[in-house]
Coordinates of N, CA and C in Angstrom, one line a residue:
M1318 N 14.3 -10.8 0.5 CA 15.3 -9.7 0.3 C 15.1 -9.1 -1.1
A1319 N 15.1 -7.8 -1.2 CA 15.0 -7.1 -2.4 C 16.3 -6.4 -2.8
T1320 N 16.5 -6.2 -4.1 CA 17.7 -5.5 -4.6 C 17.3 -4.2 -5.2
T1321 N 18.1 -3.2 -4.9 CA 17.8 -1.8 -5.4 C 19.2 -1.3 -5.9
K1322 N 19.2 -0.2 -6.7 CA 20.4 0.3 -7.2 C 20.6 1.7 -6.8
I1323 N 21.9 2.1 -6.6 CA 22.3 3.5 -6.3 C 22.2 4.2 -7.6
T1324 N 21.4 5.3 -7.6 CA 21.3 6.2 -8.8 C 22.1 7.4 -8.7
R1325 N 21.9 8.3 -9.7 CA 22.7 9.6 -9.6 C 22.4 10.3 -8.3
N1326 N 23.4 11.0 -7.8 CA 23.4 11.7 -6.5 C 23.3 10.7 -5.4
F1327 N 23.6 9.4 -5.6 CA 23.7 8.4 -4.6 C 22.4 8.1 -3.9
Q1328 N 21.3 8.2 -4.7 CA 19.9 8.0 -4.1 C 19.6 6.5 -4.4
V1329 N 18.8 5.9 -3.4 CA 18.3 4.6 -3.6 C 16.8 4.6 -3.4
S1330 N 16.1 3.7 -4.0 CA 14.7 3.5 -3.8 C 14.4 2.3 -2.9
I1331 N 13.5 2.6 -1.9 CA 13.2 1.5 -1.0 C 12.0 0.7 -1.7
P1332 N 12.2 -0.6 -1.8 CA 11.1 -1.4 -2.5 C 9.8 -1.3 -1.8
K1333 N 8.7 -1.3 -2.6 CA 7.4 -1.1 -2.2 C 7.0 -2.0 -1.0
A1334 N 7.3 -3.3 -1.1 CA 7.0 -4.2 -0.1 C 7.5 -3.8 1.3
I1335 N 8.7 -3.3 1.3 CA 9.3 -2.8 2.6 C 8.7 -1.5 3.0
R1336 N 8.4 -0.6 2.1 CA 7.8 0.7 2.4 C 6.4 0.4 3.0
D1337 N 5.7 -0.5 2.4 CA 4.3 -0.9 3.0 C 4.4 -1.5 4.3
Q1338 N 5.4 -2.4 4.5 CA 5.5 -3.2 5.8 C 5.9 -2.2 6.9
L1339 N 6.7 -1.2 6.6 CA 7.1 -0.2 7.6 C 6.3 1.1 7.6
H1340 N 5.3 1.1 6.8 CA 4.4 2.3 6.7 C 5.2 3.6 6.4
L1341 N 6.1 3.5 5.5 CA 6.9 4.6 5.1 C 6.2 5.4 4.0
E1342 N 6.4 6.7 4.1 CA 5.8 7.6 3.1 C 6.8 8.6 2.7
E1343 N 6.6 9.2 1.5 CA 7.5 10.2 1.0 C 7.7 11.3 2.1
G1344 N 8.9 11.7 2.3 CA 9.2 12.7 3.3 C 9.5 12.2 4.7
D1345 N 9.3 10.9 4.9 CA 9.7 10.3 6.2 C 11.2 10.4 6.4
L1346 N 11.6 10.4 7.6 CA 13.1 10.5 7.9 C 13.6 9.1 8.2
L1347 N 14.9 8.8 7.8 CA 15.6 7.6 8.1 C 16.9 7.9 8.6
E1348 N 17.3 7.2 9.7 CA 18.7 7.2 10.2 C 19.5 6.2 9.4
V1349 N 20.6 6.7 8.8 CA 21.4 5.8 8.0 C 22.7 5.5 8.8
A1350 N 23.1 4.3 8.9 CA 24.3 3.9 9.6 C 25.0 2.8 8.9
E1351 N 26.3 2.6 9.2 CA 27.1 1.5 8.7 C 27.3 0.6 9.9
R1352 N 27.0 -0.7 9.7 CA 27.2 -1.7 10.8 C 27.8 -2.9 10.2
D1353 N 29.0 -3.3 10.6 CA 29.6 -4.5 10.1 C 29.6 -4.6 8.6
G1354 N 29.9 -3.5 8.0 CA 30.0 -3.5 6.5 C 28.7 -3.4 5.8
Q1355 N 27.6 -3.2 6.5 CA 26.3 -3.1 5.9 C 25.7 -1.7 6.1
I1356 N 24.9 -1.3 5.2 CA 24.1 0.0 5.3 C 22.8 -0.4 6.0
V1357 N 22.5 0.3 7.1 CA 21.3 0.1 7.9 C 20.5 1.4 7.9
M1358 N 19.2 1.3 7.5 CA 18.3 2.4 7.6 C 17.2 2.2 8.6
I1359 N 17.1 3.1 9.5 CA 16.1 3.0 10.6 C 15.1 4.2 10.5
P1360 N 13.8 3.8 10.4 CA 12.8 4.9 10.3 C 12.8 5.7 11.6
K1361 N 12.7 7.1 11.4 CA 12.6 8.0 12.6 C 11.4 8.9 12.5
R1362 N 10.9 9.3 13.6 CA 9.8 10.2 13.7 C 10.1 11.4 14.5
L1363 N 9.8 12.6 14.0 CA 10.0 13.8 14.8 C 8.9 13.9 15.9
I1364 N 9.3 14.3 17.0 CA 8.4 14.4 18.2 C 8.4 15.9 18.6
D1365 N 7.2 16.5 18.6 CA 7.1 17.9 19.1 C 7.7 18.0 20.6
A1366 N 8.3 19.1 20.9 CA 8.9 19.2 22.2 C 7.9 19.1 23.3
D1367 N 6.7 19.6 23.1 CA 5.7 19.5 24.1 C 5.1 18.1 24.3
Q1368 N 5.5 17.2 23.4 CA 5.0 15.8 23.5 C 6.1 14.8 23.9
A1369 N 7.3 15.3 24.1 CA 8.5 14.5 24.4 C 8.3 13.7 25.7
W1370 N 7.6 14.3 26.7 CA 7.5 13.6 28.0 C 6.8 12.2 27.8
F1371 N 5.9 12.1 26.8 CA 5.1 10.9 26.6 C 6.1 9.8 26.2
W1372 N 7.1 10.1 25.5 CA 8.0 9.1 24.9 C 9.2 8.7 25.8
T1373 N 9.2 9.2 27.0 CA 10.3 8.9 27.9 C 10.2 7.4 28.3
P1374 N 11.3 6.7 28.6 CA 11.2 5.3 29.0 C 10.3 5.1 30.2
E1375 N 10.3 6.0 31.2 CA 9.5 5.8 32.3 C 8.0 5.9 31.9
R1376 N 7.6 6.8 31.1 CA 6.2 7.0 30.7 C 5.8 5.8 29.9
Q1377 N 6.7 5.3 29.0 CA 6.3 4.2 28.1 C 6.1 2.9 29.0
K1378 N 6.9 2.8 30.0 CA 6.8 1.7 30.9 C 5.4 1.7 31.6
G1379 N 5.0 2.9 32.0 CA 3.7 3.1 32.6 C 2.5 2.8 31.6
E1380 N 2.7 3.2 30.4 CA 1.7 2.9 29.3 C 1.6 1.4 29.1
R1381 N 2.7 0.7 29.1 CA 2.7 -0.8 28.9 C 1.9 -1.4 30.1
E1382 N 2.2 -0.9 31.3 CA 1.5 -1.5 32.5 C 0.0 -1.2 32.4
A1383 N -0.3 0.0 32.0 CA -1.8 0.3 31.8 C -2.4 -0.5 30.8
D1384 N -1.7 -0.8 29.7 CA -2.3 -1.7 28.6 C -2.5 -3.1 29.2
E1385 N -1.6 -3.6 30.0 CA -1.7 -4.9 30.6 C -2.9 -4.9 31.5
D1386 N -3.1 -3.9 32.3 CA -4.3 -3.8 33.2 C -5.6 -3.8 32.5
I1387 N -5.6 -3.1 31.4 CA -6.8 -3.0 30.5 C -7.1 -4.4 30.0
K1388 N -6.1 -5.1 29.4 CA -6.3 -6.4 28.9 C -6.8 -7.4 29.9
A1389 N -6.3 -7.2 31.2 CA -6.7 -8.1 32.3 C -8.0 -7.8 32.9
G1390 N -8.6 -6.7 32.4 CA -9.9 -6.3 33.0 C -9.8 -5.5 34.3
R1391 N -8.6 -5.1 34.7 CA -8.5 -4.3 35.9 C -8.8 -2.9 35.7
L1392 N -10.1 -2.6 35.7 CA -10.6 -1.3 35.4 C -11.7 -0.9 36.3
S1393 N -12.0 0.4 36.4 CA -13.1 0.9 37.2 C -13.9 1.9 36.3
G1394 N -15.2 2.0 36.6 CA -16.0 2.9 35.8 C -16.6 2.3 34.6
P1395 N -17.2 3.0 33.7 CA -17.3 4.5 33.7 C -18.2 5.0 34.8
F1396 N -17.9 6.3 35.2 CA -18.7 6.9 36.3 C -19.5 8.0 35.6
K1397 N -20.8 8.1 36.1 CA -21.7 9.0 35.5 C -21.6 10.4 36.0
T1398 N -21.1 10.5 37.2 CA -20.9 11.8 37.8 C -19.6 11.9 38.6
I1399 N -19.1 13.1 38.9 CA -17.9 13.3 39.6 C -18.1 12.8 41.1
D1400 N -19.3 12.9 41.6 CA -19.6 12.4 42.9 C -19.4 10.9 43.0
E1401 N -19.9 10.2 41.9 CA -19.8 8.7 41.9 C -18.3 8.3 41.9
L1402 N -17.5 9.1 41.1 CA -16.0 8.8 41.1 C -15.4 9.1 42.4
K1403 N -15.8 10.2 43.1 CA -15.2 10.5 44.4 C -15.6 9.4 45.4
K1404 N -16.8 8.9 45.4 CA -17.2 7.8 46.3 C -16.4 6.6 46.0
H1405 N -16.1 6.2 44.8 CA -15.3 5.1 44.4 C -13.9 5.2 45.0
L1406 N -13.4 6.4 44.9 CA -12.0 6.7 45.4 C -11.9 6.9 46.9
G1407 N -13.1 6.9 47.5 CA -13.1 7.1 49.0 C -12.8 8.5 49.4
A1408 N -13.0 9.5 48.5 CA -12.7 10.9 48.8 C -13.9 11.5 49.5

């Protein structure tokens, strides 16, 4: 655990070890909340509206399942031609 101090304008510095561990950079956003008498800071990332679909719980579940399939070797291809792919798919 590290100690930091509140400076003028109520600013605090996040210790380097924590910044490095969480890959925080100048300009990053943090959600700040009070929980049970403690100050909690949670790193936040902005997501472009046209990318929001990727971060839905349903899509992330599918991504995790796909990662598991890849790790287990449940893959097909690569295919050299579209005809080869169609044949594999039975189309």
